[in-house]
XYZ file of C-alpha atoms in Angstrom:
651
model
C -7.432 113.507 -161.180
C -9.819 114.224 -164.051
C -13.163 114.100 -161.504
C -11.116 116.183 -159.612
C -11.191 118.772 -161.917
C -14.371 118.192 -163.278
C -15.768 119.209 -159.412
C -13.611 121.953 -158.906
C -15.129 123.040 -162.705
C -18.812 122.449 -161.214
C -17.790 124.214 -157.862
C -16.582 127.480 -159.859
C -19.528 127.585 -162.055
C -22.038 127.024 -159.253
C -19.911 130.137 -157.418
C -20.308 132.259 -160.755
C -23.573 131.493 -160.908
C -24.585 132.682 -157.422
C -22.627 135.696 -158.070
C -24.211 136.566 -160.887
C -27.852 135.977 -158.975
C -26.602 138.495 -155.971
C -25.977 140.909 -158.967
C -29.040 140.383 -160.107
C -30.705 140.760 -156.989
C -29.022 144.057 -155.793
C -31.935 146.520 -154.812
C -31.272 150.084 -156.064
C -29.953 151.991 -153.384
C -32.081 154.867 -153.748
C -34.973 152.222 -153.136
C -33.693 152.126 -149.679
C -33.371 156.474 -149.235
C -36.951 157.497 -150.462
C -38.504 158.877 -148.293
C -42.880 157.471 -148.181
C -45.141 160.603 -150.108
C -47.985 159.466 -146.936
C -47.820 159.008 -143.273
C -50.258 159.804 -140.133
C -53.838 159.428 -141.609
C -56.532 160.188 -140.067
C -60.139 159.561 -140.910
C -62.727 162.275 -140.842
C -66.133 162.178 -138.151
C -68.572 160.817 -141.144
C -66.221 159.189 -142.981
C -65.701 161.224 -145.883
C -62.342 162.331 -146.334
C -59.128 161.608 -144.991
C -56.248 163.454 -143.888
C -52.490 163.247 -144.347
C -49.160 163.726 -144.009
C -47.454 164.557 -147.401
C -43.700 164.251 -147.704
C -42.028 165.460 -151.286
C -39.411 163.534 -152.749
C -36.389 166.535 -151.239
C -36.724 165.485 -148.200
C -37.516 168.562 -146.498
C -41.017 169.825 -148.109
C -43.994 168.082 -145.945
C -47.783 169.765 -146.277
C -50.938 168.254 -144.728
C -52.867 166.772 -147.610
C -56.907 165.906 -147.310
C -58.521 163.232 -150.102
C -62.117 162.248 -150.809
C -62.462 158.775 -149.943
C -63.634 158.237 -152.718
C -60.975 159.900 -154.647
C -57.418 159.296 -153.918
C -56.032 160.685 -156.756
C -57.105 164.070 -156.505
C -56.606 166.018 -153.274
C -59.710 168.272 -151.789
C -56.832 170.772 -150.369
C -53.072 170.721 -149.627
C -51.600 172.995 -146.650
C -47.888 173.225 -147.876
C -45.921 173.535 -144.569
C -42.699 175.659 -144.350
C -39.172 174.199 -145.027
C -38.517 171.212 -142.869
C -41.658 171.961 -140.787
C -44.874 169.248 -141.070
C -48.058 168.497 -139.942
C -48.324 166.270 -136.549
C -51.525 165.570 -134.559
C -54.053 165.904 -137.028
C -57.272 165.900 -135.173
C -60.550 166.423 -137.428
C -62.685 169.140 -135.139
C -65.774 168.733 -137.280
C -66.743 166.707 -140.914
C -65.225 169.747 -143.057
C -62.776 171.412 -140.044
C -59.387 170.264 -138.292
C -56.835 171.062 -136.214
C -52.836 170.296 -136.165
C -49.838 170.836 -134.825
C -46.844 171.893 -136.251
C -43.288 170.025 -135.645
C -39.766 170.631 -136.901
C -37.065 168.168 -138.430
C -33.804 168.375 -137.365
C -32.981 165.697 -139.115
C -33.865 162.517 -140.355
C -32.368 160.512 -137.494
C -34.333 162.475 -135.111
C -38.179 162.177 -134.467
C -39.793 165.851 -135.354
C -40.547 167.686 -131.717
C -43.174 169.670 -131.825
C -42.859 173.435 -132.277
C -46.339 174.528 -129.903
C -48.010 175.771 -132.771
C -52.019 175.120 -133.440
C -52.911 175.469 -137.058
C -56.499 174.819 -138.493
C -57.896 174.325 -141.936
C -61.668 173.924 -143.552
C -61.403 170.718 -145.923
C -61.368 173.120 -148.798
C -57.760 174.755 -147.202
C -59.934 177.974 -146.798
C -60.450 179.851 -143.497
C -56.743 178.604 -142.370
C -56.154 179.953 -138.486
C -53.069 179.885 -136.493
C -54.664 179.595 -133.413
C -51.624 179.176 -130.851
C -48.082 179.740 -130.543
C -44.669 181.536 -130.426
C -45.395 183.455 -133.566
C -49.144 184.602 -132.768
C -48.182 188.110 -133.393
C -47.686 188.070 -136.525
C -51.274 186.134 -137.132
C -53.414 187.859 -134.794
C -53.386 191.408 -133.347
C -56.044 189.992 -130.393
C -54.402 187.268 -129.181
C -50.615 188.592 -129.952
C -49.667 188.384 -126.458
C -50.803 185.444 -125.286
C -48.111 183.186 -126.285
C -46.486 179.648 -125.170
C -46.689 176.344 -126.290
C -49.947 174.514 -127.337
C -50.683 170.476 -127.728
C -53.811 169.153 -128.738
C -55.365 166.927 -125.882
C -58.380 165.905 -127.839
C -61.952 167.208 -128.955
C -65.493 166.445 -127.154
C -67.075 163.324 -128.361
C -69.103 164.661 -130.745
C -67.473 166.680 -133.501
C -68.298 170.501 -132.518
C -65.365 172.551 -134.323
C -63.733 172.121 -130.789
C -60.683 171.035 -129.179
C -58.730 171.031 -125.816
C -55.378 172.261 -126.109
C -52.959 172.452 -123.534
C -51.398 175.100 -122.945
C -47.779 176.152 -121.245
C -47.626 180.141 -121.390
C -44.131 181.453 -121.509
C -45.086 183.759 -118.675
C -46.150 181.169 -116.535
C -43.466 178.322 -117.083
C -44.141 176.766 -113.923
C -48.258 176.199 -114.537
C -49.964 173.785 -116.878
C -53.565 174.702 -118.546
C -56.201 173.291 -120.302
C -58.643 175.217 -122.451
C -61.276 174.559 -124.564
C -60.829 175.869 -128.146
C -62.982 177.276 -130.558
C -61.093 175.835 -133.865
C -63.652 179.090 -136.190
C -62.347 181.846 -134.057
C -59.639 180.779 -131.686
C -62.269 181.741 -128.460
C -61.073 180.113 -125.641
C -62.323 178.831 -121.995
C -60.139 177.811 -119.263
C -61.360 173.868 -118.164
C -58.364 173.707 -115.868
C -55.451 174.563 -114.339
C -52.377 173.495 -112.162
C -49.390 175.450 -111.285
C -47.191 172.007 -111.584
C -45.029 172.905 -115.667
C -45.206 170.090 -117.922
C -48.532 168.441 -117.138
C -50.932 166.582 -119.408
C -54.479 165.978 -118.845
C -57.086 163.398 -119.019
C -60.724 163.752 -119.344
C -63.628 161.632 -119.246
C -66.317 161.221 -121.820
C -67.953 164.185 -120.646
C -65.251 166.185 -121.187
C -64.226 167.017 -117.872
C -60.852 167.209 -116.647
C -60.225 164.261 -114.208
C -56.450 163.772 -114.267
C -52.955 165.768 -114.496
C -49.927 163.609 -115.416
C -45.645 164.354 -115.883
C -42.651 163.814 -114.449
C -40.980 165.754 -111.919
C -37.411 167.346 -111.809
C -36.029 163.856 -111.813
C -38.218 162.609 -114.290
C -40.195 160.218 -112.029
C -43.948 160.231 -112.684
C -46.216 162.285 -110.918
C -49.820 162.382 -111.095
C -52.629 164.705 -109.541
C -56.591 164.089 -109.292
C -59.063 166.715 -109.302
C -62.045 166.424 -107.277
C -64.455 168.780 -105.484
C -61.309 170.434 -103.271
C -58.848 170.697 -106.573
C -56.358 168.926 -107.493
C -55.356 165.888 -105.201
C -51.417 164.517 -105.489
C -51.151 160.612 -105.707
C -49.546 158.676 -102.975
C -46.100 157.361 -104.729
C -47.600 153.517 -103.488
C -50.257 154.283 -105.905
C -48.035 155.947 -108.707
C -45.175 153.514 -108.775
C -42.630 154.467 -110.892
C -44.663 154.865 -114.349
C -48.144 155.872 -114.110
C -49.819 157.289 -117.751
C -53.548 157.841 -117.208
C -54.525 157.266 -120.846
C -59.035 157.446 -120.112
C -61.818 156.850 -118.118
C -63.708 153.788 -117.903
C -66.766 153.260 -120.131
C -68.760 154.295 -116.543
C -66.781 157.036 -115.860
C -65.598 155.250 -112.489
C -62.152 153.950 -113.023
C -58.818 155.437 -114.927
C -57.695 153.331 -117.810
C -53.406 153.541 -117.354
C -49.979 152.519 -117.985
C -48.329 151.681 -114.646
C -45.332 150.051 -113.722
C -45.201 149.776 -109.821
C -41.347 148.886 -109.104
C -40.206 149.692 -112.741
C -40.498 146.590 -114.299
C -42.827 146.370 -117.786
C -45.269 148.532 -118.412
C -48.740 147.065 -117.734
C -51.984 148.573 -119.293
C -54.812 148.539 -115.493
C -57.698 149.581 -114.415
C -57.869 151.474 -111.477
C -60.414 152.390 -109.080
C -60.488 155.857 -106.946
C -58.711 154.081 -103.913
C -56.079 152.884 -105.979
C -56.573 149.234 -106.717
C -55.825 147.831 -109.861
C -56.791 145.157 -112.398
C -54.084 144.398 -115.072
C -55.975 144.349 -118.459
C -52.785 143.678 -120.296
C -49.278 142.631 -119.453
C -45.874 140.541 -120.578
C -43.126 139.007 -117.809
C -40.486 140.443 -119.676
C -42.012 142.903 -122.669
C -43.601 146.586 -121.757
C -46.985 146.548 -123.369
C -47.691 150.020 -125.011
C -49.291 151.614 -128.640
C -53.145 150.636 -126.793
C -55.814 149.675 -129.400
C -59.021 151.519 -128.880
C -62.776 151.048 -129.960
C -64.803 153.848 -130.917
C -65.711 156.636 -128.891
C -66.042 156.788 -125.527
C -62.835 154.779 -126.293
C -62.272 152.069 -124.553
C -58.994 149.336 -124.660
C -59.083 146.487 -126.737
C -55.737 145.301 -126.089
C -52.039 146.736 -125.888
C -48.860 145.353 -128.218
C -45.929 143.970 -126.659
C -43.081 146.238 -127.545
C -40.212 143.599 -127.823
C -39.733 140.835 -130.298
C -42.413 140.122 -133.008
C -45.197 142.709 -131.707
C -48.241 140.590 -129.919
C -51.541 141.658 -129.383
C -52.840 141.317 -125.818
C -56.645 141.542 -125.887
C -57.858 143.056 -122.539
C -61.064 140.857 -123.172
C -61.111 138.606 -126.496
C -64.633 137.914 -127.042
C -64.886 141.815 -126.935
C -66.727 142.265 -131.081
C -63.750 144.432 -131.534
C -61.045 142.151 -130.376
C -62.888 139.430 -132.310
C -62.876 142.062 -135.571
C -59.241 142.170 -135.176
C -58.188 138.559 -134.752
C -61.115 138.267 -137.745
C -58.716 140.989 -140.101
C -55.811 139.966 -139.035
C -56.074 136.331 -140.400
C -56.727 137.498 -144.134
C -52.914 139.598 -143.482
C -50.740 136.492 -142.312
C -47.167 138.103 -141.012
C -48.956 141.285 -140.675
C -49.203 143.928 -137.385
C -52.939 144.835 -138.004
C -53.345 148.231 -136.146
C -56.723 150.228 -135.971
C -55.735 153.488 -136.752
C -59.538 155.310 -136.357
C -63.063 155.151 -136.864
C -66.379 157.243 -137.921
C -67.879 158.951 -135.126
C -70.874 156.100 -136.182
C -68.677 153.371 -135.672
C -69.355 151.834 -139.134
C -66.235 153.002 -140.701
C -62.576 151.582 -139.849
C -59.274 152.972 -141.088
C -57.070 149.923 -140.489
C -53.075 149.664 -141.497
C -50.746 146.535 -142.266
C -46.883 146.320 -141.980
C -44.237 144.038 -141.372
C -40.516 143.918 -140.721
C -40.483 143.556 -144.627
C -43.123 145.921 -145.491
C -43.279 149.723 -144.193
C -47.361 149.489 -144.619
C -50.631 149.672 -146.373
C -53.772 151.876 -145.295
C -57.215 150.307 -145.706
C -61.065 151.059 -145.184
C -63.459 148.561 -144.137
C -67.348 149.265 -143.989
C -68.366 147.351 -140.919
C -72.009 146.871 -142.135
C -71.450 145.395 -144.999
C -67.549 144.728 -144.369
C -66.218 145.428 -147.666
C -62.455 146.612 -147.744
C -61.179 148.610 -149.427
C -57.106 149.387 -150.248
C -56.507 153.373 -150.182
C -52.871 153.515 -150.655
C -49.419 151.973 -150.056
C -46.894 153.580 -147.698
C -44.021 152.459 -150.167
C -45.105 151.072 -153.038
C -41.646 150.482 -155.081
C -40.804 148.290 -151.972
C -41.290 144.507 -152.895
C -42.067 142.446 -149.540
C -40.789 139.382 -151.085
C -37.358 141.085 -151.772
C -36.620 142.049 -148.564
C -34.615 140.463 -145.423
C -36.082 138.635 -142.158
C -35.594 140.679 -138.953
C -35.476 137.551 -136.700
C -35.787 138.417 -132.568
C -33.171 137.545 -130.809
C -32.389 136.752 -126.640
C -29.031 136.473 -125.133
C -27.340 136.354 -121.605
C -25.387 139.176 -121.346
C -21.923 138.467 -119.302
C -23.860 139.519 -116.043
C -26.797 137.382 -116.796
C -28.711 140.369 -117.485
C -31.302 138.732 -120.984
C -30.878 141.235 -123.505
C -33.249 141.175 -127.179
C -32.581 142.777 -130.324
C -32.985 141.525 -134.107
C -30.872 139.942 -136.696
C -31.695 140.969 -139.991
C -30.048 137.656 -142.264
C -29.219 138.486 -145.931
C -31.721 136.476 -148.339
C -30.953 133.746 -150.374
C -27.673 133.233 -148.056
C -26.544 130.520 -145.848
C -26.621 131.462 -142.116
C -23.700 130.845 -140.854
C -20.212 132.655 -141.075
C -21.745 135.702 -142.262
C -19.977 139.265 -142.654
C -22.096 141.302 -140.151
C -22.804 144.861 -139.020
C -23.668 145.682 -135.660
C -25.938 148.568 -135.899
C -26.532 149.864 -132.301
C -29.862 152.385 -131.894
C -29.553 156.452 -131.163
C -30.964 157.864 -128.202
C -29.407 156.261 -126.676
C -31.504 156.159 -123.617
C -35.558 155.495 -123.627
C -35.365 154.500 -127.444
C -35.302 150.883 -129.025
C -34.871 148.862 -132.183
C -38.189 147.131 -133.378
C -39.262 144.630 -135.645
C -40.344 147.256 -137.865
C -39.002 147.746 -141.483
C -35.360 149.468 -141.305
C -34.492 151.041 -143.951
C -30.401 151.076 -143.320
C -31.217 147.129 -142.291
C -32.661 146.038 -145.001
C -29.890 148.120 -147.047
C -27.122 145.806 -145.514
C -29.431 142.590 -145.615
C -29.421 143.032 -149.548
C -25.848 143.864 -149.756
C -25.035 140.634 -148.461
C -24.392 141.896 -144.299
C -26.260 140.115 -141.350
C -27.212 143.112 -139.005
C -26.831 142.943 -135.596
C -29.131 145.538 -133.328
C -29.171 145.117 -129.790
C -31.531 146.545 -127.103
C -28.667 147.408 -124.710
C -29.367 148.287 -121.006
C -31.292 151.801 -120.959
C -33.540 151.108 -124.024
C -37.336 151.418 -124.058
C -39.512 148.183 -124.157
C -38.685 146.255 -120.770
C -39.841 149.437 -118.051
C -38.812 152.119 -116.135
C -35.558 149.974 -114.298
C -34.000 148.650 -117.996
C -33.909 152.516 -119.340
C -32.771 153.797 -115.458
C -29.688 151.116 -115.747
C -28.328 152.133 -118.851
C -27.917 155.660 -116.563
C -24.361 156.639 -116.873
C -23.131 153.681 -118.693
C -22.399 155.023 -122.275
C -18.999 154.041 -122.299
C -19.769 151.046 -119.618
C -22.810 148.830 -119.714
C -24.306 150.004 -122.782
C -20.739 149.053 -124.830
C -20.570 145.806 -123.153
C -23.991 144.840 -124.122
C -23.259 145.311 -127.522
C -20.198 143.794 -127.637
C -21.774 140.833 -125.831
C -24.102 140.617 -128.500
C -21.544 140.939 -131.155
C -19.598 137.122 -129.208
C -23.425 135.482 -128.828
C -23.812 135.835 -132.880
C -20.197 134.661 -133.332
C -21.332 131.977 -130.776
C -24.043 130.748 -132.370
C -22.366 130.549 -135.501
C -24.559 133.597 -137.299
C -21.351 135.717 -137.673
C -17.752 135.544 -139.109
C -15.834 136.501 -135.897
C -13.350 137.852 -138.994
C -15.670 139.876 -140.750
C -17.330 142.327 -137.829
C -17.931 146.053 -138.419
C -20.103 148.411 -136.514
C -21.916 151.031 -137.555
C -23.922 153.519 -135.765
C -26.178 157.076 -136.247
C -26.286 159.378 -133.452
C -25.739 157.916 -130.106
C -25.402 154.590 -132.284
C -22.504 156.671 -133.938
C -20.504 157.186 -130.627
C -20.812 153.423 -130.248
C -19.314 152.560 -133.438
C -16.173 154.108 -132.253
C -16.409 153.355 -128.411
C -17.355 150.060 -129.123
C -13.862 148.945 -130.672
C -11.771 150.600 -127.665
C -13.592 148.611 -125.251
C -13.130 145.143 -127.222
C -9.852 145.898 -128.900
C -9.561 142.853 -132.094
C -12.962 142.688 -132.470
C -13.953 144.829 -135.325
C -13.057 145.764 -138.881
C -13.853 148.795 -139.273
C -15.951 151.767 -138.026
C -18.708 154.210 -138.885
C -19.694 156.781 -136.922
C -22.774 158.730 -138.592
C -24.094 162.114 -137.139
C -22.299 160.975 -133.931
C -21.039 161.996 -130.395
C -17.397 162.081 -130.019
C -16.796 164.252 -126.716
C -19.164 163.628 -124.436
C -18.573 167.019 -122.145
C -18.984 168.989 -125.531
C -22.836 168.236 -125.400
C -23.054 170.638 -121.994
C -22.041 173.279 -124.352
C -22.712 172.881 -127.743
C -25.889 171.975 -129.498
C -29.433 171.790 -128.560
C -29.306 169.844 -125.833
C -27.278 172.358 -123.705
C -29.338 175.199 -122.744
C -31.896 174.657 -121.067
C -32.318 173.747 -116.880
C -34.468 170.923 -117.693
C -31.417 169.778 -120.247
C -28.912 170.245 -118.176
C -30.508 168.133 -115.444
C -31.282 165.052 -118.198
C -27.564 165.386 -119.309
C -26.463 165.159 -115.768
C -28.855 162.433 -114.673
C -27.934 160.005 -117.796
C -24.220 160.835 -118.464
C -23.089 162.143 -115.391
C -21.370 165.692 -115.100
C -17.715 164.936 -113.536
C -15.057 165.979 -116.160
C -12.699 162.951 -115.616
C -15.503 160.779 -116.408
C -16.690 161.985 -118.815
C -13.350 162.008 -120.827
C -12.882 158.443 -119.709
C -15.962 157.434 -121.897
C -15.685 159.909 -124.695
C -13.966 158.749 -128.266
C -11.879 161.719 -128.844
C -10.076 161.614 -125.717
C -9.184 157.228 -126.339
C -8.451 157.603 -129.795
C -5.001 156.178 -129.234
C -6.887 152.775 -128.106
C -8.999 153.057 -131.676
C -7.087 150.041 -133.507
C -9.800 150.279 -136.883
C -10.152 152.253 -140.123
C -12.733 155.000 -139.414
C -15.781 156.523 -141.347
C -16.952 159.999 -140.181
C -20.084 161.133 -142.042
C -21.833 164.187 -140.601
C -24.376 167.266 -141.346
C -22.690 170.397 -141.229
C -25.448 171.554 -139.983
C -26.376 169.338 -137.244
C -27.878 171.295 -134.112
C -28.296 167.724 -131.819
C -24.495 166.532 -132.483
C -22.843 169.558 -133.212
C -20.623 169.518 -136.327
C -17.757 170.611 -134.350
C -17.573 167.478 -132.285
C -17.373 165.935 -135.694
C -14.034 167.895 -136.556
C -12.710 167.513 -133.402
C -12.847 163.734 -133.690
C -11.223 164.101 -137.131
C -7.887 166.302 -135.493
C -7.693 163.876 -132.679
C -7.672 160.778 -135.752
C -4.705 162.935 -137.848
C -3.081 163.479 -134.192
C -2.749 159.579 -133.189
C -1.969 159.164 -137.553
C -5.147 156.639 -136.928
C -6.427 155.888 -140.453
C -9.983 157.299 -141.407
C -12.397 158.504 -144.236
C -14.344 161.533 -144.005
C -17.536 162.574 -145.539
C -19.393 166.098 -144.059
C -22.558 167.808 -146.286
C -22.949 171.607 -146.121
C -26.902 172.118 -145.615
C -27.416 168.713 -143.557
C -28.313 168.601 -140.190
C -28.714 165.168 -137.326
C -29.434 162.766 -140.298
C -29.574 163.662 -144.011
C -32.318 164.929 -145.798
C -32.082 165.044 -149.542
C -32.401 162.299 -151.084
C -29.100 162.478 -153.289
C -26.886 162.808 -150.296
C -28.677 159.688 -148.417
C -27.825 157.899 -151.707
C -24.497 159.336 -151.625
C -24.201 158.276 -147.986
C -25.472 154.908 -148.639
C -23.046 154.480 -150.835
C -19.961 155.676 -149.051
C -21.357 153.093 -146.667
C -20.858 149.942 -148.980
C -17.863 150.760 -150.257
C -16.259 151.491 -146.880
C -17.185 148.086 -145.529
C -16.797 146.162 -148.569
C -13.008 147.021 -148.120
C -12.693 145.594 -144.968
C -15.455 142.602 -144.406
C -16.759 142.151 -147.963
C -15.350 140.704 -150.903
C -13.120 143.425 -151.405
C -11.611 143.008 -147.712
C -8.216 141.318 -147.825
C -8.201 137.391 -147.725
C -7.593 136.091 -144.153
């Protein structure tokens, strides 16, 4: 009786004890909602500065920011943006001149899309030029009515205070052209043009036009050669289903592309004039993708894999660069060592490191005497050693389809019977989870939550087919991956099959609530984040809605009939909805409109389904400010502490 006691006395104090170290181990939230000051660097022709993205602690002030290599404390120049506008494609035109474009946030959930503006800057920040865009006439009275939409293409091999920008003019919607741009004045030639909208162009290392790439009205790839009689349309046997002509061979001969002939993954080739092909890079199951380059004429030394833990395929490993990269990448164990660029002389590398634990550090290596130098941390109040394992994952889904995703496991816990999260992806369709850090991941991870994210049928990463199967299956094959990846972590012992919730941003946030009405028992609880609710309300509210080319994309990946439409929308089930609810939304959200939001909330008080709400005046798809992200974060933990943590009622 006595030893009895005496264990169940050692067995408390061992369980206080590990309380007391999760306490202690509890990451401030606010760790996990800053936003990084840097991103998108970019290294100058002779090596001398380098130029950045800055991002202020609101959340929603960016500027383009250029540094002295030698001097990363005190900036040359800053270019302060406007309100929720930064700096994307920042392409150095000369040693003391660049070029960017401009891009909008709507949100933090959201990638920024590009607005069409061209901006330019000295290194100094004087002699700043808008040089293209919707709002030219109010910058120039020359060029005020030539306007459209403007992407930088690239800039000559050697630095010249040029560019090529492509150009779609709003009076010509249906023509593509490419110009050669004087970044000093904004003087302009025409190096081509093709009355196909939406084309991109590829040049050799002469700096003539050679290719015109896009997709059609059905978004399959279609690609045009220019020779001596104009502009030549590919057979669809040579153009397969995905066909991105990235460059020209060293030689000028061959087109360096991404091609996927029957829509299976993405392959980096080489291909001749007539069409034949040598794969340089490829995976049986993974896309390959984000290409490696030397320096100028840029050539491939290998592509990443774009599923599991990111591989490097070298198109020819005894290349000096390849072998520079395997050389770097053994001093940074764990690591995805990317070459970001080099000196026009070659003899300067900007290299990064990052990890599914760490969001990154920038370095500089001189290659003749190969010194290497730190500049700066992405996040520097994260600690590595702190954070949670994003493990890949592969399951059978109940049609034998393999799916992947990632587990991210708690630290310090014991794997099994775990309280988990599934966290499904936005998009939903052409986007994937990686084994990059996750901020929200790594949020739950420390909280004590293994997180679930699966790439469900229509996700990026396995080709053209994956992404065209998860067509028209929100409510259908899309929820039953999921939930078949909620039963394989239950199977494999990983997960609590009593402590489940799901929670979800943006496409992700219609799944946290369509998810439970398609597997009725299985979940906790729900939160639906910036999400879609009513599924015909995105053909006429939003940003999404207005345009032909949107309609079409809504129509092709959702479908258009009414009936089924309602039959996979949330608000129109919520009488199947047997889980506590979390709605947290921008009130200003232009992607998921804030009305959807509302009407998701008077279908909930209809069916007297229970629910918490949480809307922010000023927010849009994803929250900016960092107090409300805190806030959110917050609201978050509590919520599912209630129902799957230790809060949750015993079972």
């Amino acid at each position: 009786m006595q030893s009895r006691i005496v264990r169940a006395a050692v067995a408390a104090l061992c369980l206080s004890v590990s309380a007391a170290a999760v306490a202690a181990d509890l990451i401030p939230v606010e760790d996990f909602t800053r936003r990084a000051m840097f991103s998108d660097p970019a290294l100058s022709p002779d090596g001398k500065y380098i130029a950045l993205a800055m991002h202020d602690e609101s959340g929603d002030q960016h500027a383009l920011v250029i540094y002295h290599i030698d001097d990363m404390t005190n900036p040359a120049s800053i270019l302060r943006m406007p309100r929720y506008m930064l700096p994307e494609d920042i392409t150095w035109v000369s040693n003391t001149r660049l070029v960017l474009s401009q891009a909008k946030e709507m949100g933090s959930i959201d990638k920024p899309y590009l607005t069409g503006e061209i901006i330019a800057t000295d290194v100094d920040g004087k002699h700043q030029d808008y040089l293209f865009g919707w709002d030219i006439a109010n910058h120039s009275s020359t060029r005020g009515t030539d306007r459209g939409w403007g992407f930088i293409e690239g800039r000559p091999r050697q630095a010249n205070n040029r560019f090529y920008m492509r150009a779609h003019m709003y009076q010509r919607d249906e023509a593509s052209t490419l110009y050669d741009v004087d970044s000093s004045n904004g003087a302009r030639r025409t190096m081509a043009d093709i009355g196909v909208g939406g084309m991109a162009f590829t040049l050799d290392d002469a700096g003539q036009v050679r290719y015109a790439f896009g997709g059609d009205e059905n978004f399959e790839s279609v690609v045009f050669r220019q020779d001596g009689n104009g502009w030549t349309k590919l057979d669809h046997k040579v153009v397969g289903v995905l066909y991105e002509p990235l460059t020209m061979s060293a030689d000028g001969k061959d087109l360096i592309a991404l091609h996927s002939a029957k829509g299976g993954p993405t392959q980096l080739v080489r291909q001749d004039g007539d069409g034949q092909a040598k794969v340089l890079a490829s995976d049986p199951f993974s896309s390959v993708g984000d290409v490696m380059w030397t320096p100028k004429p840029y050539q491939p030394i290998g592509a990443w894999t774009l599923t599991g833990i990111p591989k490097m395929i070298y198109v020819d490993p005894a290349n000096p660069y390849a072998k520079l990269h395997q050389a770097l990448a053994a001093k940074f164990p764990g690591k995805m060592l990317q070459f970001v660029n080099f000196s026009d002389d070659g003899k300067q590398l900007l290299f990064s490191t990052s990890s599914d634990r760490d969001l990154g550090s920038y370095f500089l290596i001189e290659l003749t005497t190969y010194k290497v130098r730190r500049l700066f941390d992405v996040a520097p109040w994260i600690d590595p050693a702190k954070m949670a394992e994003r493990r890949p994952i592969r399951f059978k889904a109940r049609d034998g389809e393999e799916l992947e995703g990632y587990l991210t496991l708690p630290p310090g816990r014991n794997e099994s019977k775990l309280p988990m999260v599934l966290m499904p992806h936005g998009g939903p369709d052409d986007i994937r989870d990686d084994w990059g850090f996750d901020s929200e991941a790594q949020f739950l991870a420390n909280r004590g939550y293994l997180v679930l994210q699966v790439n469900f049928r229509g996700s990026s990463g396995r080709g053209r087919q994956f992404v065209y199967d998860g067509y028209r299956q929100w409510g259908g094959k899309m929820q039953q991956d999921l939930i078949d990846g909620v039963k394989w972590a239950i199977g494999e012992n990983y997960a609590d099959p009593a402590r489940v919730c799901v929670f979800g941003a943006s496409f992700g946030g219609y799944s946290a609530l369509m998810a439970p009405i398609r597997a009725p028992g299985m979940f906790k609880c729900a939160v639906g984040y910036a999400g879609v609710y009513d599924m015909h309300m995105r053909y006429e509210k939003g940003d999404s809605h207005g345009s032909k080319r949107d309609l079409s994309y809504l129509e092709t990946t959702m479908g258009k009939d009414p009936a089924e439409l309602a039959a996979n929308s949330p608000v129109t089930l919520v009488s199947q909805l047997d889980v506590p609810v979390l709605l947290i939304h921008g009130e200003d959200d232009e992607r998921a409109p804030y009305a959807g939001a509302k009407e998701m909330r008077a279908a909930l008080d209809a069916a007297h389904k229970p629910y918490e709400w949480m809307s922010v005046p000023g927010e849009g798809h994803g929250f900016y400010k960092p107090a409300n992200n805190v806030a959110m974060f917050n609201r978050l933990q509590a919520f599912l502490e209630k129902y799957i943590g230790a809060g949750a009622p015993a079972k």
